[in-house]
Short mmCIF file of C-alpha atoms in Angstrom, two decimals:
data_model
loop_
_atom_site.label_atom_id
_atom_site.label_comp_id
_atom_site.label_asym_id
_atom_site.label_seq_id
_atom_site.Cartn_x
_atom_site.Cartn_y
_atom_site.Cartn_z
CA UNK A 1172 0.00 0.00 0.00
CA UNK A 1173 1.33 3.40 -0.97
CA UNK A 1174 2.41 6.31 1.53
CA UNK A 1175 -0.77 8.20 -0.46
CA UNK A 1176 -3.09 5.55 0.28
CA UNK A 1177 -2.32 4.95 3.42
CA UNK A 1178 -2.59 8.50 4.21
CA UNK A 1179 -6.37 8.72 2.31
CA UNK A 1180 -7.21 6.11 4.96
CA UNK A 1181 -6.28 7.43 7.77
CA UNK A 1182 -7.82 10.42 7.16
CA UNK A 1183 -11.04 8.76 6.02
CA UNK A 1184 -10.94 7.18 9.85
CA UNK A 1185 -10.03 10.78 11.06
CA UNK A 1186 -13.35 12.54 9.74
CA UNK A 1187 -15.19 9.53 10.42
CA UNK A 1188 -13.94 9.65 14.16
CA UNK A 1189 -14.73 13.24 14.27
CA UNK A 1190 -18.36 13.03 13.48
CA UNK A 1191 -19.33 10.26 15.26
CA UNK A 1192 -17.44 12.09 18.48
CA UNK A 1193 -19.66 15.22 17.48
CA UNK A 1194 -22.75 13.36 17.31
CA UNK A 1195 -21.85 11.67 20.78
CA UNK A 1196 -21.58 15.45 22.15
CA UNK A 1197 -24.22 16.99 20.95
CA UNK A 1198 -26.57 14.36 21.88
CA UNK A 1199 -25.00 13.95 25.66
CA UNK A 1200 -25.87 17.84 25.65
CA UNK A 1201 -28.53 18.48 24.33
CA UNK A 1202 -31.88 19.95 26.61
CA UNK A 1203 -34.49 16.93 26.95
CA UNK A 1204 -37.91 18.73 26.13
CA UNK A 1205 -40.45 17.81 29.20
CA UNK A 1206 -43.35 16.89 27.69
CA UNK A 1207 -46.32 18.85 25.76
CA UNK A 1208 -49.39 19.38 27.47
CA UNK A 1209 -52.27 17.02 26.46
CA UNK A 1210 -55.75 18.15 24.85
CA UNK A 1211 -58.33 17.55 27.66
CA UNK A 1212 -61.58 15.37 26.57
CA UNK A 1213 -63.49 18.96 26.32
CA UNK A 1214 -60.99 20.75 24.57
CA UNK A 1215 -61.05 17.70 22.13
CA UNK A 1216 -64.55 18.28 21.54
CA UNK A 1217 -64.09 22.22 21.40
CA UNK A 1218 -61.35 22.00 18.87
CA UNK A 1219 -63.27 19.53 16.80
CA UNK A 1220 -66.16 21.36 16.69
CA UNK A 1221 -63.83 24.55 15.47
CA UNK A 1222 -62.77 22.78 12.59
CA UNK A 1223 -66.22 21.48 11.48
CA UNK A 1224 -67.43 25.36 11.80
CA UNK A 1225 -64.27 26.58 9.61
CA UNK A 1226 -64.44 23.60 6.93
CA UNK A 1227 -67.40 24.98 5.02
CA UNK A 1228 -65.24 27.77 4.62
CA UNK A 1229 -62.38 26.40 3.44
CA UNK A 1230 -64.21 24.29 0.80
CA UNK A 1231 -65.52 27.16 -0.70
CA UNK A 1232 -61.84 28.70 -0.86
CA UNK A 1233 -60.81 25.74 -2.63
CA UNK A 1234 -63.62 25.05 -4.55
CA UNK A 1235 -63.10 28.81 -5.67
CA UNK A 1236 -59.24 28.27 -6.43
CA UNK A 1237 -59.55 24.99 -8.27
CA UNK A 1238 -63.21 25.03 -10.40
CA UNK A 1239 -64.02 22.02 -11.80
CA UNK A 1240 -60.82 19.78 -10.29
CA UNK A 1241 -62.31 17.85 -7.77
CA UNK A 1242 -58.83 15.86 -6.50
CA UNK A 1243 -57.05 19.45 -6.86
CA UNK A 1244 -59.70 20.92 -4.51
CA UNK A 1245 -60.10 17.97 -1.72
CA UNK A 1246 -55.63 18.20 -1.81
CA UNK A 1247 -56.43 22.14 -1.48
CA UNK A 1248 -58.39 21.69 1.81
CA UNK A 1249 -56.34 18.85 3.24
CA UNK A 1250 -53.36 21.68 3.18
CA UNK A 1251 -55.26 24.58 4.43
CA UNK A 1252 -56.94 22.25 7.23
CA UNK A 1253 -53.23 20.72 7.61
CA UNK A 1254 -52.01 24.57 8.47
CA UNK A 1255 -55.03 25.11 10.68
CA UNK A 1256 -54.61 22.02 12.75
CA UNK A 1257 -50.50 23.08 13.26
CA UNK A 1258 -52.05 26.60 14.12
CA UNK A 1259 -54.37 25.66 17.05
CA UNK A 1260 -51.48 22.97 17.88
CA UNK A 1261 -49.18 25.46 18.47
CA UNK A 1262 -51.57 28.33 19.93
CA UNK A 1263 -52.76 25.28 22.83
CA UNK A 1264 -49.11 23.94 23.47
CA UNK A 1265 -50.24 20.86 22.11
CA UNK A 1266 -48.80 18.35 20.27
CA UNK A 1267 -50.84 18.37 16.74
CA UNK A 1268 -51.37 14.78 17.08
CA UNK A 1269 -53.77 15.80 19.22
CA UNK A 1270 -55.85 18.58 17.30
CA UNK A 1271 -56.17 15.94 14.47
CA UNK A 1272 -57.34 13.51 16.57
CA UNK A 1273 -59.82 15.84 17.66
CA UNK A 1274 -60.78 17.00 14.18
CA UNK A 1275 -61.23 12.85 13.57
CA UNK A 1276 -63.31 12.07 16.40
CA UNK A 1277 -65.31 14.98 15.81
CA UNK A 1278 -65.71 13.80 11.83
CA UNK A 1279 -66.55 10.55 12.71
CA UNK A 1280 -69.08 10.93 15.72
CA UNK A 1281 -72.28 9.93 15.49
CA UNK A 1282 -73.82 13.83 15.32
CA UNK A 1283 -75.49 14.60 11.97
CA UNK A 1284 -73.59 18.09 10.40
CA UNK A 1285 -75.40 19.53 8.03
CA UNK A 1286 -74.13 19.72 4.80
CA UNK A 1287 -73.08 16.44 5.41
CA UNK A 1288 -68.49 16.47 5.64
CA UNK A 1289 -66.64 14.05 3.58
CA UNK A 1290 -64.68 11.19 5.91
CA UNK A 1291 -62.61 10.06 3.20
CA UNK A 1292 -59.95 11.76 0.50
CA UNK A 1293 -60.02 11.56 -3.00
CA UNK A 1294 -57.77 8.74 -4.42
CA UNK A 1295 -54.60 10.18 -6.51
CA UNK A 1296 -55.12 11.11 -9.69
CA UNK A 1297 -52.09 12.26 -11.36
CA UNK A 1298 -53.37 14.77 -13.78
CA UNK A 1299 -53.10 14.01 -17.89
CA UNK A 1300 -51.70 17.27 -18.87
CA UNK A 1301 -49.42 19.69 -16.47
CA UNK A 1302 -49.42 23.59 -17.92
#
């Protein structure tokens, strides 16, 4: 093996040795986070009802921005409800596991909503012409 190779090598092992010894310190120093508040069984139900009271809303937003493009306007809502949900997340100190959840129970309870909210999404449909 040649003085060059050798010397590729070991410093291979050198910057190999480094990062693994700065993962090592930054993980023995990092903070640990305590953990994030919980949603409370009647803030579940508050936040869920929020979001069925802002969907109608938002449908006609996206119904408005995409005309006639059904898949484009269900992926429309499912961002602006996505931003939403992050929204109240952060606003309660919550994690947004939780204000989905919430969102899901409330979409899937037994309480008739009038007009009636879709439970499902629209299967993808990659589009046959991109402008």
């Amino acid at each position: 093996m040649g003085t060059h190779r050798r010397r590729a090598t070991l410093l291979g092992w050198l910057v190999f040795g480094l990062c693994g010894a700065t993962a090592v310190v930054r993980a023995a120093t990092s903070d640990v986070r305590p953990p994030q508040r919980r949603l409370s069984d009647a803030e579940r139900a508050q936040v869920g009802l929020a979001a069925a009271a802002e969907e109608p809303a938002r449908r006609r937003a996206s119904r408005h921005s995409f005309p006639g493009d059904h898949w484009s306007q269900d992926d429309d809502f499912g961002a602006s409800e996505r931003r939403w949900a992050v929204d109240e997340a952060h606003r309660r100190g919550v994690p947004v596991t939780d204000v989905l959840g919430a969102i899901d129970a409330e979409l899937h309870s037994s309480a008739p909503v009038v007009p009636p909210r879709k439970a499902t999404a629209s299967p993808c449909k990659p589009r046959p012409f991109y402008d």
